[in-house]
Amino acid sequence: MPEFLLELFSEEIPARMQARGADDLLRLVTEALAPLNPRDATAFAGPRRIALTLMLDGTVPGTTIAERGPREGAPEKALAGFTRKHGVSQDDLVLEGGFWVLNRTVPPVEAATRIAEILPSLLRRFPWPKSMRWGEGSTFTWVRPLRRILCLLDGEVVDIALADGEDNGHGLRADRLTEGHRFTAPGAFAVTGAADWREGLRARQVLVDAAERRTLIEDGTARLAAEEGLRIVADPGLVDEVAGLTEWPVPFLGRIDETFMDLPPEVMQVSMRVNQRYFALVRDDGSAAPRFAFVANLQPTDGGALTIAGNERVLRARFADARHFWDLDRARPLASRVAALDAIVFHAALGSQGERVRRIVRLAGLLAPMVGAPVAEAERAALLAKADLTTGMVGEFPELQGVMGSYYARHDGEPADVATAVAEHYMPRGQNDGVPTSPVSIAVALADKIDSLTAFFAAGEKPGGSGDPYALRRAALGIIRIIRENALRLDLVRLFVLAADALPETLRDAPDLTLLPGFVAERLRVQLRAEGARHDILAAISSGNEDSDITRLLARTDALAAMLATDDGQNLLAATKRAANILRIEDRKDGPHDGTPDPTLYEQAEERDLANMLLEVIPAVEAAIASERYTDAMREAARLRPVLDRFFEAVTVNADRAELRLNRLRLLAELRRMTVLIADFSQIEG
């Protein structure tokens, strides 16, 4: 069983592209070599290489392919065309089932031959997000200049060249050479197989396994922090990035000058992360510690003293810049910056950021009484929410918008709830972020997101396919989470109408605005599906229901899901679906079969029992739903289960007598009327 090793060695690959590149290489190669039954495949990615190893069969087995030609007795021209197409004579054909058939034998193909056939074209069409050209004489592109191709099958070089006609392919041809660490082990060395490749690179200070590099970074920085009674601020994304920047990671701790420790911790952390790829440290109480962790790409000969000093010097310069922005921004009140938002374009059809802020202020004022927030504070927070976009700190670090506005608002003496809302109105920023819980923050956060949805839908910018440039799906999920996690009672349709009233006059009646309730409902179903909840039940509850109160819809959904989890609920669902199917079929014949059933036509006790039970259950369900006692409504509906079971066991709905049939269909129509009060049971799975 031959072992296949492929390494593509290049100049430094951007960290964000490495894992995707290795995965694409593995996918494309295994697909192309599928006839060789590839297995035990592993991909590798690092700063200067992507690679794979796998096991495969030694040959593609030979086969016989039958090509069916014209019918027996077909015109001579048809037969001549078939033989000419395949380069054979009529003597090579046989008659099978009334057709001329060419049986072609495809000989076995050696694995090395197959690899040499597919690899050059695969590399030429490799799907890097961005590629570059270099040198002269070739149109071949790669993410960064490709320097070597290591390609071994069972220890032997597979002869592959990227030259194609007059295109010289940069002179690249496969061999058994690779290179170790750029600084500590420069130069090429030969390998004989995958194990030799991995161990040879390790000996030359290159770890080819990204997971191993990540572990070294996480464990090494955590150990150094623990030795000083501190801990690393968790940042998995930064760990991944640093693992993509280093081939031989060596963690160190540096010291932060005390003169910078009065900077906001968020400023320090973002400056270290964005500019230097440093890790922030905190004490046990969560306060910022005067230490930072960084990762070198080699083991210094002096134990790291010079490396640490150099990184501390660089960080002092970064923090000096941050202090400049911090002091400069606080020299004037945040409120004085609001006017400058009029000069910042938000969207060509929607005006400036200033116009957007005025819409959010208005909507936050309308929302405030609905969520229990003081109107004046909600409007003040909304007015200041975007003002930090004009500050030097946010200009340098856009990730800090909202956070810096909150600091500046507190510095200016704004009420605590106002300052908090300036920071929290962006929440939730992602799936793992919390939601605002204070009323003022809730009002501003909802106003911001509802305005975004309404404005962009009105401007014709609704998401399509996988594209969502304005993060409207995230905004919708944010609205849903804020409402759910704070148990708010809001009419979203009314809020969308109120938001649309403040848009430019030409957009207030935009046709796409009618799509907003369905868009939010679909996001809610997606969220429930992700949580493992019964999204089909929500769809059934929402069918034909114009209620846009998410909290009420979810309460009904939970109550129905709880009932359907019982035997009575499952049997009731089956019985009501059976009744609905009967009515659908019979209504096509001579329906609809609405109207009140005639009690004098009940011939069987089961009919009377069902009718009497419906007379009790329907008003009870109506009353329970009207007072939002959804569990009680489901309990009342479940009482029908035994009566329905007996009805379907004993009663023939399509009786021979027309008047009996009509009456029984009307009885089932009453049952349908009751179920519609709860949900469209036809949309429920099971």
XYZ file of C-alpha atoms in Angstrom:
686
model
C 0.000 0.000 0.000
C 2.027 3.024 -1.232
C 2.412 6.171 0.883
C 1.970 9.496 -0.882
C 3.658 12.680 0.407
C 3.136 16.074 -1.194
C 4.601 19.328 0.136
C 4.260 22.731 -1.525
C 6.959 25.012 -0.136
C 6.628 28.759 -0.681
C 7.327 32.174 0.745
C 5.321 33.073 3.873
C 1.615 32.254 3.543
C -0.780 34.609 5.377
C -1.876 32.906 8.590
C -5.579 33.294 7.799
C -5.189 31.320 4.542
C -3.138 28.374 5.749
C -5.768 26.034 7.185
C -8.165 26.619 4.287
C -5.340 26.040 1.809
C -4.356 22.724 3.415
C -7.986 21.588 3.518
C -8.491 22.499 -0.140
C -5.322 20.619 -1.097
C -6.507 17.506 0.736
C -9.980 17.722 -0.795
C -8.825 18.270 -4.365
C -6.140 15.582 -4.281
C -8.357 12.921 -2.698
C -11.115 13.693 -5.222
C -8.680 13.479 -8.157
C -7.141 10.235 -6.857
C -10.472 8.628 -5.952
C -9.845 5.652 -8.334
C -6.786 4.830 -6.175
C -8.908 4.600 -3.006
C -7.049 7.242 -0.913
C -7.281 6.785 2.857
C -5.633 7.812 6.135
C -5.249 11.311 4.702
C -3.749 14.117 6.813
C -3.239 17.764 5.877
C -0.555 20.079 7.266
C -0.259 23.864 7.173
C 2.408 26.292 8.288
C 3.956 29.654 7.497
C 5.910 28.367 4.475
C 4.213 25.157 3.410
C 1.014 23.222 2.948
C 1.297 19.467 2.673
C -0.552 16.170 2.858
C 0.139 12.505 3.434
C -2.143 9.622 2.524
C -2.176 5.949 1.664
C -3.506 4.687 -1.680
C -3.632 1.691 -3.974
C -0.687 1.017 -6.264
C -2.758 0.972 -9.479
C -6.117 1.895 -10.927
C -7.494 -1.513 -12.012
C -8.098 -2.102 -15.709
C -11.707 -2.182 -16.878
C -13.804 -2.882 -19.943
C -16.139 -0.120 -21.090
C -19.053 -0.835 -23.398
C -19.881 2.013 -25.805
C -23.301 1.536 -27.405
C -23.564 2.650 -31.009
C -26.342 2.740 -33.639
C -29.103 0.148 -33.874
C -28.681 -2.896 -36.067
C -29.867 -1.908 -39.519
C -29.151 1.783 -38.988
C -27.979 3.802 -42.007
C -24.386 3.152 -43.058
C -23.481 6.782 -42.386
C -24.475 6.456 -38.714
C -22.289 3.388 -38.274
C -19.382 5.033 -40.107
C -19.632 8.099 -37.878
C -19.550 5.953 -34.723
C -16.461 3.995 -35.836
C -14.704 7.182 -36.960
C -15.399 8.832 -33.601
C -13.734 5.978 -31.703
C -10.976 5.268 -34.252
C -12.048 1.665 -34.887
C -13.431 -0.402 -37.762
C -16.735 -2.256 -37.960
C -14.837 -5.489 -37.281
C -14.171 -4.213 -33.743
C -17.915 -3.974 -32.994
C -20.270 -6.692 -31.759
C -24.054 -6.941 -31.857
C -25.688 -6.940 -28.432
C -29.436 -6.574 -27.926
C -29.996 -5.120 -31.372
C -27.239 -2.467 -31.074
C -23.668 -2.250 -32.343
C -21.405 -2.165 -29.263
C -17.725 -1.328 -28.909
C -16.075 -3.070 -25.954
C -12.995 -1.038 -25.063
C -10.399 -2.306 -22.640
C -8.936 0.370 -20.380
C -5.543 -0.829 -19.143
C -4.445 -0.469 -15.508
C -2.877 2.866 -14.553
C 0.019 3.038 -12.124
C -0.462 5.378 -9.161
C 2.606 7.446 -10.100
C 1.239 7.921 -13.618
C -2.141 9.009 -12.281
C -0.554 11.491 -9.851
C 1.629 12.963 -12.605
C -1.445 13.367 -14.811
C -3.626 15.234 -12.337
C -1.263 17.299 -10.192
C 0.003 20.044 -12.571
C -3.485 21.132 -13.625
C -4.725 20.843 -10.025
C -2.036 23.231 -8.826
C -2.683 25.672 -11.667
C -6.350 25.978 -10.666
C -5.806 25.911 -6.901
C -8.481 28.084 -5.214
C -6.464 30.491 -3.073
C -8.639 33.485 -2.039
C -5.881 35.719 -3.423
C -2.949 34.677 -5.587
C 0.087 36.479 -6.994
C 2.340 36.283 -10.021
C 6.099 36.599 -9.894
C 9.065 36.378 -12.203
C 8.819 36.054 -15.958
C 7.880 33.347 -18.411
C 4.908 31.862 -16.558
C 1.293 32.674 -15.774
C 1.291 30.207 -12.877
C 0.052 31.874 -9.674
C 0.245 30.915 -6.015
C -0.622 32.609 -2.749
C 3.061 33.577 -2.445
C 5.966 32.571 -4.735
C 6.165 28.774 -4.814
C 9.750 27.566 -4.391
C 9.679 23.765 -4.163
C 7.435 20.785 -4.841
C 8.210 17.693 -2.797
C 6.294 14.725 -4.241
C 7.065 11.160 -3.135
C 5.208 7.915 -3.731
C 6.529 5.108 -1.586
C 9.781 7.004 -1.205
C 10.291 7.591 -4.943
C 9.996 10.980 -6.633
C 6.958 11.371 -8.876
C 8.169 13.267 -11.932
C 5.997 16.377 -12.118
C 6.775 19.686 -13.812
C 4.665 22.840 -13.964
C 5.968 23.817 -17.411
C 3.180 23.883 -19.992
C 4.229 24.564 -23.592
C 5.873 27.963 -23.738
C 4.953 28.597 -20.092
C 8.034 27.640 -18.077
C 6.123 27.155 -14.808
C 8.958 29.028 -13.048
C 11.111 25.973 -13.669
C 9.371 24.092 -10.844
C 9.788 20.312 -10.924
C 9.082 17.801 -8.161
C 11.947 16.334 -6.158
C 12.604 15.040 -2.626
C 13.964 18.286 -1.164
C 12.455 20.578 1.468
C 13.811 23.259 3.800
C 13.956 23.712 7.559
C 13.771 26.884 9.654
C 14.671 29.963 7.637
C 17.159 31.290 10.221
C 18.337 28.386 12.370
C 18.485 25.641 9.717
C 18.593 27.256 6.256
C 19.135 25.208 3.135
C 17.550 22.153 1.568
C 17.691 18.545 2.694
C 16.343 15.323 1.202
C 13.593 13.144 2.701
C 12.550 9.566 1.998
C 8.956 9.534 3.276
C 6.373 11.140 5.542
C 7.958 10.092 8.849
C 11.402 11.177 7.685
C 9.911 14.469 6.484
C 8.271 15.242 9.830
C 11.254 14.237 11.926
C 13.734 15.923 9.610
C 11.846 19.197 9.860
C 11.497 18.864 13.634
C 15.253 18.400 13.874
C 15.576 21.629 11.878
C 13.156 23.515 14.171
C 9.976 23.290 12.101
C 6.790 21.798 13.569
C 4.559 20.856 10.650
C 1.459 20.131 12.780
C -0.505 23.338 13.427
C -2.328 21.706 16.360
C 1.016 20.985 18.038
C 2.100 24.593 17.564
C -1.195 25.838 19.031
C -0.767 23.585 22.070
C 2.777 24.819 22.638
C 1.594 28.428 22.451
C -1.390 27.950 24.783
C 0.410 25.791 27.338
C 3.641 27.779 27.226
C 2.059 31.202 27.733
C -0.320 29.822 30.413
C 2.605 28.262 32.318
C 4.625 31.491 32.274
C 1.588 33.487 33.425
C 0.814 31.020 36.232
C 4.391 31.323 37.521
C 3.598 34.976 38.266
C 0.109 34.302 39.649
C -1.582 35.612 36.507
C -3.613 34.182 33.655
C -3.823 34.756 29.913
C -6.906 36.474 28.487
C -8.488 33.758 26.341
C -8.142 34.576 22.644
C -8.412 31.453 20.439
C -8.279 33.524 17.257
C -4.960 35.067 18.247
C -3.570 31.644 19.160
C -4.495 30.396 15.678
C -2.904 33.424 14.053
C 0.342 33.146 16.001
C 0.478 29.421 15.238
C 0.331 30.443 11.583
C 3.182 32.930 12.020
C 5.664 30.662 13.801
C 7.289 27.383 12.818
C 9.074 26.867 16.158
C 7.030 28.782 18.780
C 8.865 29.874 21.931
C 6.717 31.832 24.457
C 8.029 34.699 26.618
C 6.640 37.226 29.083
C 7.366 40.931 28.911
C 6.686 43.812 31.303
C 4.390 46.803 30.728
C 5.541 50.152 32.150
C 3.396 51.246 35.088
C 2.959 54.641 33.426
C 0.600 52.991 30.895
C -1.489 50.964 33.335
C -4.097 53.725 33.647
C -5.103 53.207 29.993
C -8.414 51.359 29.551
C -7.699 47.607 29.535
C -9.593 47.226 26.263
C -7.243 49.750 24.635
C -4.196 47.902 25.894
C -5.503 44.519 24.804
C -6.550 45.632 21.314
C -3.309 47.544 20.751
C -1.260 44.491 21.723
C -3.373 42.117 19.674
C -3.792 44.146 16.488
C -0.363 45.731 16.248
C 1.944 43.129 17.787
C 0.047 39.829 18.207
C 0.736 39.938 21.956
C -1.425 38.242 24.598
C -2.885 40.259 27.482
C -2.616 39.024 31.083
C -4.951 39.639 34.012
C -4.947 39.066 37.739
C -7.336 36.683 39.480
C -9.837 39.541 39.987
C -9.864 40.231 36.239
C -7.918 43.486 36.426
C -5.193 44.140 33.863
C -1.726 42.965 34.873
C 1.510 44.809 33.908
C 2.651 41.861 31.826
C 2.197 40.643 28.270
C 2.986 37.363 26.535
C 4.460 36.988 23.086
C 5.786 34.151 20.966
C 9.154 34.144 19.208
C 9.869 32.010 16.149
C 13.127 30.595 17.489
C 14.973 29.895 20.730
C 17.342 32.831 21.405
C 20.865 31.969 22.444
C 20.758 34.458 25.356
C 17.663 32.934 26.938
C 15.454 35.669 25.468
C 16.739 38.748 27.304
C 17.367 40.763 24.136
C 14.132 39.549 22.534
C 12.079 40.534 25.588
C 13.730 43.958 25.793
C 13.064 44.593 22.103
C 9.401 43.694 22.377
C 8.984 45.826 25.511
C 10.499 48.782 23.637
C 8.096 48.302 20.708
C 5.118 48.065 23.060
C 6.080 51.292 24.833
C 5.893 53.082 21.491
C 2.482 51.536 20.735
C 1.099 52.509 24.127
C 2.507 56.017 23.782
C 0.437 56.380 20.610
C -2.614 55.042 22.438
C -2.099 57.515 25.288
C -1.910 60.343 22.777
C -5.344 59.409 21.381
C -6.728 58.805 24.894
C -5.730 62.254 26.121
C -6.643 64.047 22.896
C -10.112 62.489 22.685
C -10.976 63.440 26.262
C -10.032 67.068 25.668
C -13.520 67.757 24.318
C -16.941 66.412 25.384
C -18.334 63.425 23.510
C -21.563 65.313 22.837
C -19.629 67.974 20.904
C -18.678 65.297 18.365
C -22.258 64.454 17.359
C -22.437 67.243 14.776
C -19.436 65.788 12.951
C -21.462 62.673 12.154
C -23.325 64.674 9.501
C -20.130 64.639 7.427
C -19.839 60.821 7.487
C -21.788 58.982 4.785
C -23.749 56.020 6.140
C -25.249 54.866 2.811
C -25.889 56.683 -0.443
C -29.654 56.125 -0.233
C -29.919 56.557 3.542
C -27.914 59.688 4.191
C -25.255 60.409 6.782
C -24.397 58.878 10.132
C -25.942 61.994 11.657
C -29.286 61.280 9.976
C -29.044 57.680 11.121
C -28.416 58.792 14.713
C -31.477 61.041 14.632
C -33.585 58.060 13.507
C -32.155 55.920 16.311
C -32.821 58.678 18.882
C -36.464 58.866 17.793
C -36.932 55.091 17.817
C -35.160 54.678 21.175
C -37.554 57.241 22.647
C -40.530 55.263 21.337
C -39.074 51.980 22.604
C -38.171 53.273 26.053
C -41.674 52.986 27.619
C -42.074 49.519 26.086
C -38.945 48.206 27.849
C -39.185 50.220 31.072
C -36.461 52.766 30.316
C -36.561 56.526 31.039
C -37.229 58.251 27.725
C -34.739 61.072 28.293
C -31.891 58.696 29.125
C -32.661 56.411 26.189
C -32.659 59.340 23.781
C -29.440 60.759 25.283
C -27.671 57.409 24.999
C -28.859 57.025 21.397
C -27.587 60.514 20.573
C -24.107 59.667 21.889
C -24.002 56.053 20.670
C -22.106 56.734 17.428
C -20.196 59.862 18.467
C -16.975 57.964 19.154
C -16.711 57.164 15.434
C -15.085 60.596 15.090
C -12.464 60.001 17.818
C -8.800 59.290 17.202
C -8.856 56.076 19.240
C -11.700 54.498 17.252
C -10.102 55.719 14.036
C -6.985 53.751 15.022
C -8.853 50.764 16.471
C -12.370 50.392 14.982
C -12.888 47.343 17.235
C -13.264 49.769 20.159
C -16.312 51.661 18.881
C -18.879 51.825 21.627
C -16.300 50.879 24.265
C -14.458 54.177 23.918
C -17.699 56.136 23.695
C -18.665 54.659 27.057
C -15.358 55.721 28.649
C -15.635 59.225 27.230
C -19.276 59.539 28.345
C -18.299 58.624 31.914
C -15.431 61.113 31.767
C -17.936 63.794 30.741
C -20.214 63.004 33.695
C -23.044 61.422 31.729
C -25.450 59.221 33.761
C -24.140 55.699 34.346
C -26.989 54.066 32.379
C -26.287 56.357 29.426
C -22.563 55.563 29.412
C -23.255 51.840 29.733
C -25.761 51.927 26.882
C -23.219 53.586 24.572
C -21.012 50.495 24.958
C -23.752 47.876 25.119
C -25.890 49.003 22.183
C -23.663 46.939 19.846
C -24.397 43.772 21.834
C -24.580 40.963 21.045
C -21.547 41.310 18.781
C -21.426 37.574 18.103
C -22.900 34.219 18.990
C -20.964 33.946 22.258
C -21.517 37.543 23.350
C -24.083 38.480 25.989
C -27.067 40.768 25.467
C -27.785 44.099 27.175
C -29.980 43.780 30.254
C -30.415 47.334 31.530
C -33.539 49.025 30.087
C -31.674 51.985 28.562
C -29.165 49.699 26.849
C -31.977 47.476 25.577
C -33.861 50.434 24.102
C -30.815 51.774 22.237
C -29.600 48.338 21.092
C -33.021 47.462 19.663
C -33.397 50.885 18.056
C -30.001 50.546 16.369
C -30.724 47.059 14.994
C -34.326 47.730 13.984
C -33.246 50.889 12.147
C -30.507 48.949 10.328
C -32.897 46.237 9.180
C -35.601 48.664 8.130
C -33.262 51.097 6.397
C -31.296 48.539 4.394
C -34.375 46.571 3.365
C -35.993 49.813 2.211
C -32.840 50.642 0.235
C -32.993 47.262 -1.532
C -29.980 45.858 0.319
C -31.573 42.733 1.796
C -29.255 39.708 2.103
C -29.136 37.306 -0.816
C -27.689 33.807 -0.798
C -24.581 33.752 1.337
C -23.981 37.485 0.880
C -24.795 39.784 3.798
C -22.477 42.806 3.546
C -24.391 44.825 6.144
C -24.672 41.966 8.695
C -28.460 42.088 8.646
C -28.817 38.428 9.636
C -26.703 39.161 12.699
C -28.861 42.219 13.459
C -32.016 40.105 13.267
C -30.522 37.458 15.551
C -29.485 40.242 17.916
C -33.080 41.504 18.085
C -34.327 37.969 18.709
C -31.804 37.298 21.478
C -32.440 40.617 23.235
C -36.177 39.974 23.227
C -35.902 36.322 24.276
C -33.308 36.722 27.004
C -35.073 39.732 28.518
C -38.596 38.254 28.057
C -39.769 41.435 26.309
C -43.283 41.836 24.928
C -42.906 43.771 21.687
C -44.895 43.980 18.465
C -42.097 43.823 15.906
C -44.308 44.633 12.934
C -45.404 47.853 14.613
C -41.778 48.710 15.408
C -40.768 48.178 11.782
C -43.572 50.522 10.718
C -42.455 53.144 13.241
C -38.870 52.850 12.024
C -39.913 53.142 8.374
C -41.794 56.382 9.115
C -38.450 58.112 9.778
C -36.768 57.001 6.556
C -36.327 59.338 3.563
C -39.766 59.881 2.059
C -38.975 57.948 -1.125
C -38.184 54.801 0.906
C -41.043 54.739 3.412
C -43.221 52.508 1.246
C -40.439 50.414 -0.286
C -41.786 46.978 -1.301
C -39.047 45.019 0.494
C -40.244 46.347 3.859
C -43.064 43.780 3.755
C -40.397 41.040 3.853
C -39.058 42.044 7.277
C -41.418 39.978 9.506
C -40.726 36.848 7.464
C -36.984 37.552 7.534
C -36.946 37.757 11.336
C -39.184 34.677 11.617
C -36.768 32.701 9.444
C -33.818 33.815 11.600
C -35.753 32.648 14.663
C -36.330 29.234 13.075
C -32.614 29.023 12.202
C -31.718 29.851 15.808
C -34.106 27.225 17.193
C -32.710 24.646 14.771
C -29.180 25.459 15.967
C -30.333 24.975 19.558
C -31.829 21.595 18.711
C -35.366 22.851 19.392
C -38.489 22.035 17.355
C -38.379 24.755 14.709
C -41.177 22.963 12.824
C -43.490 23.639 15.758
C -42.698 27.373 15.568
C -43.496 27.257 11.841
C -46.805 25.541 12.641
C -47.636 28.132 15.321
C -46.745 31.015 12.983
C -48.687 29.693 9.963
C -51.550 32.071 9.256
C -50.694 33.904 12.475
C -49.791 37.582 12.191
C -48.539 37.743 15.789
C -45.015 39.234 15.862
C -44.569 39.015 19.635
C -41.578 36.665 19.806
C -41.982 35.945 23.517
C -45.627 34.944 23.043
C -44.850 32.821 19.973
C -42.104 30.969 21.822
C -44.322 30.405 24.862
C -46.935 28.817 22.579
C -44.199 26.813 20.856
C -42.849 25.501 24.169
C -46.320 24.525 25.371
C -47.139 22.657 22.148
C -43.720 20.959 22.125
C -44.274 19.787 25.695
C -47.654 18.320 24.759
C -46.302 16.606 21.652
C -43.578 14.997 23.777
C -46.306 12.938 25.509
C -48.156 9.900 24.154
C -51.434 11.814 24.242
C -49.869 14.607 22.215
C -48.433 12.268 19.571
C -51.708 10.389 19.203
C -53.678 13.634 19.044
C -51.324 14.884 16.317
C -51.836 11.689 14.318
C -55.618 11.844 14.715
C -55.873 15.513 13.744
C -53.659 14.931 10.697
C -55.943 12.046 9.716
C -58.992 14.292 10.048
C -57.295 17.036 8.013
C -56.393 14.551 5.246
C -59.977 13.300 5.043
C -61.326 16.840 4.816
C -58.759 17.841 2.194
C -59.720 14.911 -0.028
C -63.459 15.295 0.433
C -63.370 19.090 0.072
C -61.914 18.602 -3.407
C -64.936 16.513 -4.325
C -67.801 18.629 -3.037
C -66.480 20.915 -0.301
C -66.098 22.964 1.673
C -67.937 21.138 4.450
C -68.332 24.011 6.841
C -71.386 24.547 8.972
C -72.687 23.376 12.311
C -73.235 19.607 12.649
C -76.833 18.474 13.254
C -76.994 16.589 16.590
C -80.123 14.709 15.423
C -78.038 12.930 12.767
C -75.581 11.385 15.238
C -76.221 7.636 14.995
C -73.301 6.377 17.049
C -72.230 7.137 20.594
C -68.702 7.946 19.370
C -70.080 10.783 17.222
C -71.967 12.253 20.160
C -68.960 11.896 22.453
C -66.712 13.759 20.019
C -69.290 16.475 19.439
C -69.848 16.986 23.174
C -66.131 17.047 23.871
C -65.584 19.647 21.128
C -68.328 21.809 22.675
C -66.312 21.783 25.894
C -62.801 21.974 24.498
C -63.150 24.672 21.816
C -64.272 27.501 24.164
C -61.782 26.341 26.809
C -58.904 26.474 24.296
C -60.076 29.882 23.019
C -60.200 31.282 26.550
C -56.824 29.851 27.516
C -55.100 31.230 24.393
C -56.742 34.623 24.848
C -55.335 34.837 28.380
C -51.969 33.390 27.284
C -52.344 30.236 29.381
C -50.832 28.086 26.672
C -50.088 25.067 28.835
C -53.748 25.028 29.870
C -54.786 25.300 26.211
C -52.691 22.254 25.304
C -54.032 20.318 28.301
C -57.589 21.012 27.137
C -56.774 19.938 23.579
C -55.175 16.731 24.826
C -58.510 15.724 26.360
C -59.701 14.985 22.814
C -57.239 12.153 22.304
C -59.261 9.162 23.679
C -62.519 10.435 22.168
C -60.894 10.838 18.756
C -59.335 7.390 18.950
C -62.734 5.803 19.589
C -64.351 7.909 16.853
C -61.952 6.752 14.143
C -62.124 3.147 15.333
C -65.917 2.979 15.227
C -67.221 5.586 12.766
C -67.069 5.507 8.978
C -66.852 9.146 7.963
C -67.737 8.576 4.285
C -71.053 6.927 5.032
C -73.292 5.727 2.218
C -76.069 8.104 3.257
C -75.235 11.583 2.008
C -76.662 13.412 5.009
C -74.621 11.274 7.447
C -71.453 11.818 5.437
C -71.978 15.611 5.349
C -72.674 15.748 9.089
C -69.591 13.747 9.969
C -67.420 15.869 7.709
C -68.806 18.961 9.447
C -67.879 17.395 12.773
C -64.309 16.939 11.560
C -64.355 20.530 10.316
C -65.140 21.598 13.894
C -62.119 19.617 15.042
C -60.020 21.386 12.409
C -61.301 24.753 13.628
C -60.095 23.875 17.115
C -56.630 22.777 15.969
C -56.175 25.920 13.875
C -56.542 27.909 17.098
C -53.348 26.185 18.250
C -51.256 25.582 15.124
C -51.168 24.280 11.576
C -50.582 20.670 12.546
C -49.781 19.710 8.953
C -46.408 21.493 9.273
C -45.357 19.459 12.292
C -43.016 16.600 11.578
C -43.906 13.128 12.826
